[in-house]
Tab-separated table of C-alpha atoms in Angstrom:
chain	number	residue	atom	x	y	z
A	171	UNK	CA	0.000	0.000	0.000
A	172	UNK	CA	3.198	2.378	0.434
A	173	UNK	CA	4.157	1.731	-2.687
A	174	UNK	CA	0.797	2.616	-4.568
A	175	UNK	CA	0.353	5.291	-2.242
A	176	UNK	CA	3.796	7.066	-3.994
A	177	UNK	CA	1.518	6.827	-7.332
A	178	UNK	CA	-0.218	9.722	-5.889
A	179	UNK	CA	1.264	12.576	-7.760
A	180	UNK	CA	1.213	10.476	-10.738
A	181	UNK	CA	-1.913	9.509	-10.992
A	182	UNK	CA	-4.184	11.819	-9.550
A	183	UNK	CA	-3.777	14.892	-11.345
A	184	UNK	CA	-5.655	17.887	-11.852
A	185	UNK	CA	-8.553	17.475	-14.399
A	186	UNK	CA	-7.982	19.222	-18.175
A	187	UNK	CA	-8.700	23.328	-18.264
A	188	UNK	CA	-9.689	22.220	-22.156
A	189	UNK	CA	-12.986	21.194	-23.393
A	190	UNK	CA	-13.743	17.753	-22.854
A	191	UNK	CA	-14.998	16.052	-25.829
A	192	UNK	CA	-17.772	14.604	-23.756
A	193	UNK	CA	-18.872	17.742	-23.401
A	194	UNK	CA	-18.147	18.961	-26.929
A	195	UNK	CA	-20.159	16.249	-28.539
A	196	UNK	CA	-23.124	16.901	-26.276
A	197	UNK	CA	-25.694	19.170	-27.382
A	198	UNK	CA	-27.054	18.969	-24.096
A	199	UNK	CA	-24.018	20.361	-22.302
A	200	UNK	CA	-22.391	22.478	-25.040
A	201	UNK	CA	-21.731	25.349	-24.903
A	202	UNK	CA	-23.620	25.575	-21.002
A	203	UNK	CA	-21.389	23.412	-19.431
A	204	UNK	CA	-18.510	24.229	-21.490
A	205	UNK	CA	-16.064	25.437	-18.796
A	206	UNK	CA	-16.951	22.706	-16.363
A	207	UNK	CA	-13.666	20.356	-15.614
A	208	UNK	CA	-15.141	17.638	-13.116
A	209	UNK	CA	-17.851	17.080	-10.652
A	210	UNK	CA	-17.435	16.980	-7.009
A	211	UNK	CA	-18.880	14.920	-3.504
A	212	UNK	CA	-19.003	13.043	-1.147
A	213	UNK	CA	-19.023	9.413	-0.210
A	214	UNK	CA	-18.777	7.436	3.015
A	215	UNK	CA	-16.807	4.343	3.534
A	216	UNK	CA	-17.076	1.831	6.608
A	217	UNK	CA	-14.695	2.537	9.277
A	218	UNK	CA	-13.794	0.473	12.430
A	219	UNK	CA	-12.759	3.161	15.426
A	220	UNK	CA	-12.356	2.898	19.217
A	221	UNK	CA	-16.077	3.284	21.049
A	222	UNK	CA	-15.319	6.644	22.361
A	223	UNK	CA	-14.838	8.056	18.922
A	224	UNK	CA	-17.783	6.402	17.349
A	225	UNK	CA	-20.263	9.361	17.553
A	226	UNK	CA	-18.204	11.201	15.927
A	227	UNK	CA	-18.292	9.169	12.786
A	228	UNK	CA	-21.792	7.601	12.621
A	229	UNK	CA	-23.099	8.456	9.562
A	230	UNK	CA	-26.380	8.547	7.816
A	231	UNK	CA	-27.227	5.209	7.475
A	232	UNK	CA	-26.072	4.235	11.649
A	233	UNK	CA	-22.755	2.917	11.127
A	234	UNK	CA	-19.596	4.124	11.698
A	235	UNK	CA	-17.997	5.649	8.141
A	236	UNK	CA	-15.250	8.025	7.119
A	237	UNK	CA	-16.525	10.481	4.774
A	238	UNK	CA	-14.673	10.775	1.724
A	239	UNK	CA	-14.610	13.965	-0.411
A	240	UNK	CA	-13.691	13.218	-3.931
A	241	UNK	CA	-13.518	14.915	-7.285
A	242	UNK	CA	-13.980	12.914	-10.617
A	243	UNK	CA	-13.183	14.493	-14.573
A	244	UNK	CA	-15.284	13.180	-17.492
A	245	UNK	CA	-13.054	10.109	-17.997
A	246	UNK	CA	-14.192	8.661	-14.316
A	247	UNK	CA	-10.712	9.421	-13.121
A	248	UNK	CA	-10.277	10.866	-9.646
A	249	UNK	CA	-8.404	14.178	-9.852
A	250	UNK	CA	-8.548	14.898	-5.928
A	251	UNK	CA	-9.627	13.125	-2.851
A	252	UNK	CA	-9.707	14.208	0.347
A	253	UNK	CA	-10.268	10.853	3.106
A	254	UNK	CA	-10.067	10.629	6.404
A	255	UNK	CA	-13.209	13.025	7.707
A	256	UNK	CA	-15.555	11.892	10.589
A	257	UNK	CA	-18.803	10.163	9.184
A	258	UNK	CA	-21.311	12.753	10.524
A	259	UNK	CA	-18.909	15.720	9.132
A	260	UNK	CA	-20.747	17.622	6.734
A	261	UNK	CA	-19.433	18.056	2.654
A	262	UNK	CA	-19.506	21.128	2.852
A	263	UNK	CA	-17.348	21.401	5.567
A	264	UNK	CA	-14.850	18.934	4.213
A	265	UNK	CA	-15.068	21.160	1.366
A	266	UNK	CA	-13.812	24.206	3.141
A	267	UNK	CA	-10.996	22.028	4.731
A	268	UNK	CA	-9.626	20.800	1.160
A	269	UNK	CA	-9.685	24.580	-0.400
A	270	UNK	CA	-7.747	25.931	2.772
A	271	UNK	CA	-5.063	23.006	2.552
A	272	UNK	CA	-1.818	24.008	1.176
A	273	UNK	CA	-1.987	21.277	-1.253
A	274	UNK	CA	-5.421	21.170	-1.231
A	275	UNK	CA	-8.495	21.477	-4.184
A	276	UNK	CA	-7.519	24.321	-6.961
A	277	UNK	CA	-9.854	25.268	-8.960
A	278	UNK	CA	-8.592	27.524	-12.397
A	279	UNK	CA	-10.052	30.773	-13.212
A	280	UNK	CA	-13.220	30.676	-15.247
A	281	UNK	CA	-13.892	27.126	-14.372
A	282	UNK	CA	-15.783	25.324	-12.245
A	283	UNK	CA	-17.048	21.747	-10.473
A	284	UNK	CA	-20.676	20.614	-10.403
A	285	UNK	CA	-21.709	20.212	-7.021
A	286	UNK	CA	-25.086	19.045	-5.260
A	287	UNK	CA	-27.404	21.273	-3.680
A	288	UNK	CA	-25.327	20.305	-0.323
A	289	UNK	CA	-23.151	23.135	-1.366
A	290	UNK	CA	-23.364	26.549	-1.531
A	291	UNK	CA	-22.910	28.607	-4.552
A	292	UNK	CA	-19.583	30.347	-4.950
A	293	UNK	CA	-16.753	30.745	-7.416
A	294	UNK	CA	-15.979	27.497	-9.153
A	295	UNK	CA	-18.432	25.471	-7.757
A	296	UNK	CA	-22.088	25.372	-9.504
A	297	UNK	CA	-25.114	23.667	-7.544
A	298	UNK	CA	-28.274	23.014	-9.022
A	299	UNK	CA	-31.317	25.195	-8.409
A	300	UNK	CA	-33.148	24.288	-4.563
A	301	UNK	CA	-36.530	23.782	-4.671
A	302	UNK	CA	-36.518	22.538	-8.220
A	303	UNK	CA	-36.684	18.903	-9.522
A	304	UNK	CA	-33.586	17.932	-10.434
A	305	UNK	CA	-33.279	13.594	-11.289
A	306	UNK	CA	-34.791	12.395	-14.281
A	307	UNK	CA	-36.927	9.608	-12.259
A	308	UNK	CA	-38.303	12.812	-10.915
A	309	UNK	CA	-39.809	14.085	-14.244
A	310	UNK	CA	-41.559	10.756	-15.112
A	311	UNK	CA	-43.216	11.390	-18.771
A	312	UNK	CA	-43.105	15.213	-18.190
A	313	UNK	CA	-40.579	17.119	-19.958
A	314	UNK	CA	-38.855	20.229	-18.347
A	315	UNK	CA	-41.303	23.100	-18.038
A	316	UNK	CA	-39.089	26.016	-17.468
A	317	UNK	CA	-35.557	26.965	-17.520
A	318	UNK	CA	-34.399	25.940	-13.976
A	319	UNK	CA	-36.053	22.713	-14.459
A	320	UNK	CA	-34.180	22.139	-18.126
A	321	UNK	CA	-30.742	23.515	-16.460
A	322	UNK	CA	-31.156	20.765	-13.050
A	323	UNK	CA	-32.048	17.786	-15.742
A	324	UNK	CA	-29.027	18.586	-17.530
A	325	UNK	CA	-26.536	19.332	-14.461
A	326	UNK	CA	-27.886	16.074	-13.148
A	327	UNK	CA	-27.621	13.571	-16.225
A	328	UNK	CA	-23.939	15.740	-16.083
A	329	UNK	CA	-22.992	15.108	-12.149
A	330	UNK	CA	-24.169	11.761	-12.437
A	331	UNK	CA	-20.365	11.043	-13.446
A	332	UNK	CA	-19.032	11.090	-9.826
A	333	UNK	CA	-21.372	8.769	-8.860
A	334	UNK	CA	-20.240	6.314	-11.199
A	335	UNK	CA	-16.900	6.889	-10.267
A	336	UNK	CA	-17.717	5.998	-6.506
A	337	UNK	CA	-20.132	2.767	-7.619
A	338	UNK	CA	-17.226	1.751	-10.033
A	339	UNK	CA	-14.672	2.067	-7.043
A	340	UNK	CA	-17.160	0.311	-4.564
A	341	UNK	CA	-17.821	-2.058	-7.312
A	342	UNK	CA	-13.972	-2.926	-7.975
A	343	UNK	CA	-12.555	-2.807	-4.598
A	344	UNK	CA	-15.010	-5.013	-2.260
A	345	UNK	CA	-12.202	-3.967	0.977
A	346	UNK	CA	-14.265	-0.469	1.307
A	347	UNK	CA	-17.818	-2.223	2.149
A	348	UNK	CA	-16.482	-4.647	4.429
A	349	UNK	CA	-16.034	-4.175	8.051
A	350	UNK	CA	-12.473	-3.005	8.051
A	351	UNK	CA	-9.807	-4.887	10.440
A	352	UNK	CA	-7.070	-1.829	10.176
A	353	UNK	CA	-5.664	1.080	12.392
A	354	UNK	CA	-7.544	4.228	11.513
A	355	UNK	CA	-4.554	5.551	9.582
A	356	UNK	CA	-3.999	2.826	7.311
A	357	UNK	CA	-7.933	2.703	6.306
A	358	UNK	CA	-7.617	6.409	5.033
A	359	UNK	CA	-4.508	5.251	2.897
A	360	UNK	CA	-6.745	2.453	1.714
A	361	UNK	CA	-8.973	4.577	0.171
A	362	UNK	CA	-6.264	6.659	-1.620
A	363	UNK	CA	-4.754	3.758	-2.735
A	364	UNK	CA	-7.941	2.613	-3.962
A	365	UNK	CA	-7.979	5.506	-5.863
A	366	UNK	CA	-4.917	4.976	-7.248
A	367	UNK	CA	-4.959	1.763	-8.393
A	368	UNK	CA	-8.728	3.062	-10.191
A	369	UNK	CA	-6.991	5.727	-11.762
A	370	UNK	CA	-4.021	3.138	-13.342
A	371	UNK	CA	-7.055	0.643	-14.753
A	372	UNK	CA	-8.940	3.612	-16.427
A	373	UNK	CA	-6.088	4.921	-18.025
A	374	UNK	CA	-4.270	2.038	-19.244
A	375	UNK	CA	-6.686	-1.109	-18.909
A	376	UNK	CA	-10.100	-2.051	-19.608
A	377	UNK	CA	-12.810	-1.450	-17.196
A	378	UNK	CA	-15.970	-3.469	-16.418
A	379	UNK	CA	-16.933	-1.716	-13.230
A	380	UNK	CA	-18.378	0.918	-14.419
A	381	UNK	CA	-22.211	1.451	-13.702
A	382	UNK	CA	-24.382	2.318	-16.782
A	383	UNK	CA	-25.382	6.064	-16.680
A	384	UNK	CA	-29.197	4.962	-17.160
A	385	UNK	CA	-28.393	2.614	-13.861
C-alpha cells in the first residue's frame, strides 16, 4: 500500500482546463457546461474506530464511516480526494478544509465543479437550483417546463459522473464495504490507494466496473 500510495502525484492529477470532448459532442451540455472540468462529492466508507470516537463518525445510514470527499473528470478518473473526515462531518465542511489546505483542491479561473445542492454557490463550484426537480426519475413522462427545471435535468444527467466513479470504485474494490480490520490511519490510505490503483485501470486497462449512466 506504500508503494501505490507514492503513485499519488502520478496519478491523480488535476482534471484538463480544455474542453472535454464529452462535453463537446453533447448538445445537451455544449456550450452551457462548457467550462466545467469535473464534478465533485461526497461518499462514506465503513470505518472500524475505538467506542469513544464512534459518535463522531456515525453516519447517515447508523454505522460508523469516514466520509470521503472526492472529485472525478469526465473520464471517471479521480483528480482529488480528500479521506479521512468523521462520518457525521458535513461536505460542505470537508469542502472548506480541502480549499484551505496548502496542497489542497484548486480550482482555475473561469472554471468550475458541479456540485449538489449540499453546497453553496460560490466561485468554481455550480449547484443546481433548490426547490426545483432535479433527477430524471423525478420528471416521469413530463418534460422540463421552465428553464431551472431544463438547467437541473441537464446538471444532473452531467454530475451523475461522480457517482459512477464511486459505484465503479465500490464495485472494484469489495475492501471499502467490508467491516475493516485496520488502524484508523492505514484505512484512510486504503482509500487513496484505492484511488490509485482506479486511476491506473482507467487509463491504461479495460474497465468493467463501471455502472451504466441509465443505472
Amino acid at each position: 500500500m506504500f508503494a501505490v500510495g507514492e503513485l499519488r502525484n502520478e496519478m491523480i492529477r488535476a482534471p484538463s482546463v480544455g474542453v472535454h470532448p464529452k462535453i463537446a459532442r453533447s448538445r445537451r451540455w455544449n456550450p452551457f457546461f462548457k467550462d466545467c472540468i469535473a464534478a465533485i462529492d461526497g461518499t462514506h466508507v465503513l470505518a472500524r474506530v475505538p467506542s469513544s470516537e464512534r459518535a463522531a463518525f456515525m453516519g447517515r445510514k447508523h454505522t460508523t464511516t469516514q466520509n470521503v470527499l472526492a472529485c472525478v473528470n469526465w473520464d471517471l478518473r479521480f483528480t482529488y480526494v480528500l479521506a479521512g473526515w468523521e462520518g457525521s462531518a458535513h461536505d460542505a465542511r470537508i469542502l472548506a478544509d480541502a480549499l484551505a489546505r496548502e496542497d489542497g483542491l484548486r480550482i482555475p479561473q473561469g472554471k468550475f465543479c458541479l456540485v449538489d445542492a449540499g453546497y453553496a454557490v460560490r466561485p468554481g463550484f455550480l449547484p443546481p437550483y433548490r426547490g426545483v426537480r432535479y433527477h430524471l426519475r423525478e420528471y416521469g413522462v413530463r418534460r422540463p417546463e421552465n428553464p431551472r427545471e431544463l438547467f437541473n435535468l441537464r446538471h444532473s444527467s452531467l454530475r451523475v459522473t461522480v457517482e459512477r466513479g464511486f459505484g465503479s470504485l465500490k464495485g472494484r474494490f469489495r475492501i471499502l464495504d467490508n467491516k475493516p480490520h485496520h488502524p484508523y490511519k492505514t484505512q484512510v490510505k486504503l482509500v487513496l490507494a484505492c484511488c490509485i490503483l482506479h486511476n491506473w485501470i482507467i487509463t491504461f486497462g479495460h474497465d468493467d466496473m463501471i455502472p451504466n449512466p441509465e443505472d
